[in-house]
Every structure is written in C-alpha cells, then in structure tokens.
Short mmCIF file of N, CA and C in Angstrom, two decimals:
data_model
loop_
_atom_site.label_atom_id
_atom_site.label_comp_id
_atom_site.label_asym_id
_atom_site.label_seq_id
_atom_site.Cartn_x
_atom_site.Cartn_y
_atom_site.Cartn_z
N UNK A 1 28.87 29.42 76.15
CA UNK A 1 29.36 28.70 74.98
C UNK A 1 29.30 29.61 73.75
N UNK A 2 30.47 29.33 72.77
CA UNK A 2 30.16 30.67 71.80
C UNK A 2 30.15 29.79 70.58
N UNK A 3 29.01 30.18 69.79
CA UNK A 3 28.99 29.92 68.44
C UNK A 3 29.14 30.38 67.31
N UNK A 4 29.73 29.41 66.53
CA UNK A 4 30.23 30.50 65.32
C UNK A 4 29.69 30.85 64.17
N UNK A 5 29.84 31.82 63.32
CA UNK A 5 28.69 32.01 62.94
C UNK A 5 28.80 31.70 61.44
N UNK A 6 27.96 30.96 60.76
CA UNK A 6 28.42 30.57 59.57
C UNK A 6 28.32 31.43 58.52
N UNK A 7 28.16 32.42 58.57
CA UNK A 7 28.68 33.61 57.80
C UNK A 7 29.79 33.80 57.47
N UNK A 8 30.74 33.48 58.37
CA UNK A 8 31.74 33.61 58.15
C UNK A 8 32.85 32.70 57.60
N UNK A 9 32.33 31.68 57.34
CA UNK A 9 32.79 30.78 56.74
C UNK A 9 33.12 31.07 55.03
N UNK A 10 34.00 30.87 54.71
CA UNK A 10 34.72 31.07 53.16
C UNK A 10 33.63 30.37 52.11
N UNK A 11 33.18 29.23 52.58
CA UNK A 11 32.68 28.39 51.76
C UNK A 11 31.01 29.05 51.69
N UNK A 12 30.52 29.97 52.94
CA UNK A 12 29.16 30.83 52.74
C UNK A 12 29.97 31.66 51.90
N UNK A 13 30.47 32.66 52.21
CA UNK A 13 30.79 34.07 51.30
C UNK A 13 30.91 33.82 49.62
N UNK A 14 31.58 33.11 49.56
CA UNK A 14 32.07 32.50 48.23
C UNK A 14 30.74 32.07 47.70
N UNK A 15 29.70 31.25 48.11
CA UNK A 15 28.66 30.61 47.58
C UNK A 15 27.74 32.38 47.08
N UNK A 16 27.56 33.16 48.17
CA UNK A 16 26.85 34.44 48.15
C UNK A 16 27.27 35.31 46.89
N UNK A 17 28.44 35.20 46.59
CA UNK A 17 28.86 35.65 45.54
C UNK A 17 28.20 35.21 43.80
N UNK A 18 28.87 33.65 44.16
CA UNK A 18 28.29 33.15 43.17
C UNK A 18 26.75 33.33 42.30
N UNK A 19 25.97 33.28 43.62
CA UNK A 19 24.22 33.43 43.63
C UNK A 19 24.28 34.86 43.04
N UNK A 20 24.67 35.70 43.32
CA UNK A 20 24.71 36.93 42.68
C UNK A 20 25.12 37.44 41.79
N UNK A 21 26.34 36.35 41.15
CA UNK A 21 26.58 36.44 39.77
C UNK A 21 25.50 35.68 39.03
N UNK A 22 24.95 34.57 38.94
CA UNK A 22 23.99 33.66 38.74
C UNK A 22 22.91 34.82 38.30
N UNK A 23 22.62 35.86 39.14
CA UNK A 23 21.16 36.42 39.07
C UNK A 23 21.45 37.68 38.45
N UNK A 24 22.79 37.81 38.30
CA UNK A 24 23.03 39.00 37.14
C UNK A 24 22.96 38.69 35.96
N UNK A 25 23.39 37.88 35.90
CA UNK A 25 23.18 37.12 34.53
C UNK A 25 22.06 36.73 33.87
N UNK A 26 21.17 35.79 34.99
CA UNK A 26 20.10 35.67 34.01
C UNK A 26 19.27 36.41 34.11
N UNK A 27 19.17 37.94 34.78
CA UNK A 27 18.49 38.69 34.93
C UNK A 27 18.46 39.73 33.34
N UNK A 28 19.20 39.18 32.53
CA UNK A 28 19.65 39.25 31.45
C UNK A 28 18.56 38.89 30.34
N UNK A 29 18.35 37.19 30.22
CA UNK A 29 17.85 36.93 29.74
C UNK A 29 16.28 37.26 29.28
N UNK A 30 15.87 37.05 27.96
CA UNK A 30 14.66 37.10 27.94
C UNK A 30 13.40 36.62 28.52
N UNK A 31 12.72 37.57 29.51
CA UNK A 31 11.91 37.10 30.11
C UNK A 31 9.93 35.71 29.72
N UNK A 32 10.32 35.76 28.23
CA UNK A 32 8.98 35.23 27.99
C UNK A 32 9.46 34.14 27.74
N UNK A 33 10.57 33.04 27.70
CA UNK A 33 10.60 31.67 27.70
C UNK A 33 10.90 31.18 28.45
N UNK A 34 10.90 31.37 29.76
CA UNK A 34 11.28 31.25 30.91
C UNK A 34 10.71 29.51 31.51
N UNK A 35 9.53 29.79 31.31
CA UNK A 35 8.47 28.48 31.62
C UNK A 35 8.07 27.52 30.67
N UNK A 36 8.43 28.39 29.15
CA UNK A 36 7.82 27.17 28.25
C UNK A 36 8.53 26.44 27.58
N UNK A 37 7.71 25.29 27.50
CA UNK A 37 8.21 24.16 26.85
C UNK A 37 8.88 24.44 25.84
N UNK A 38 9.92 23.63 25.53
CA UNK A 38 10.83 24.25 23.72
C UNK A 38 10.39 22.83 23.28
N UNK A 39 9.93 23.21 21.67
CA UNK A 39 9.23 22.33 20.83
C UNK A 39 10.72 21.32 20.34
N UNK A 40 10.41 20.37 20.60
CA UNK A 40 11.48 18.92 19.92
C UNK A 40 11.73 18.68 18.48
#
C-alpha cells in the first residue's frame, strides 16, 4: 500500500513558507518586550 506523503501537499509547502516569513520578521523585533505586560 503506498502512502502519500504530506509534504507534498501545496497546502504543507505553502504553510512552511509562511512560518518562515513569520520568523523573519519577528526575528526583527525588539527582543526585551517580548513577555511583558504593556501598561493600560
């Protein structure tokens, strides 16, 4: 029986992309407000 492999699916590749634009980006940002609370 052969299975396919979901790698190869448009809707993985496309998502992989995305995630890696995502982490270029906020790899950007300033790292010291990351966790804290913003005052109201």
């Amino acid at each position: 029986m052969y299975t396919y492999s979901f790698k190869k699916l448009k809707v993985w590749q496309k998502s992989r992309e995305f995630v890696k634009a995502v982490y270029l980006i906020t790899k950007e940002f300033p790292s010291g407000g990351k966790l804290l609370p913003l005052p109201h």
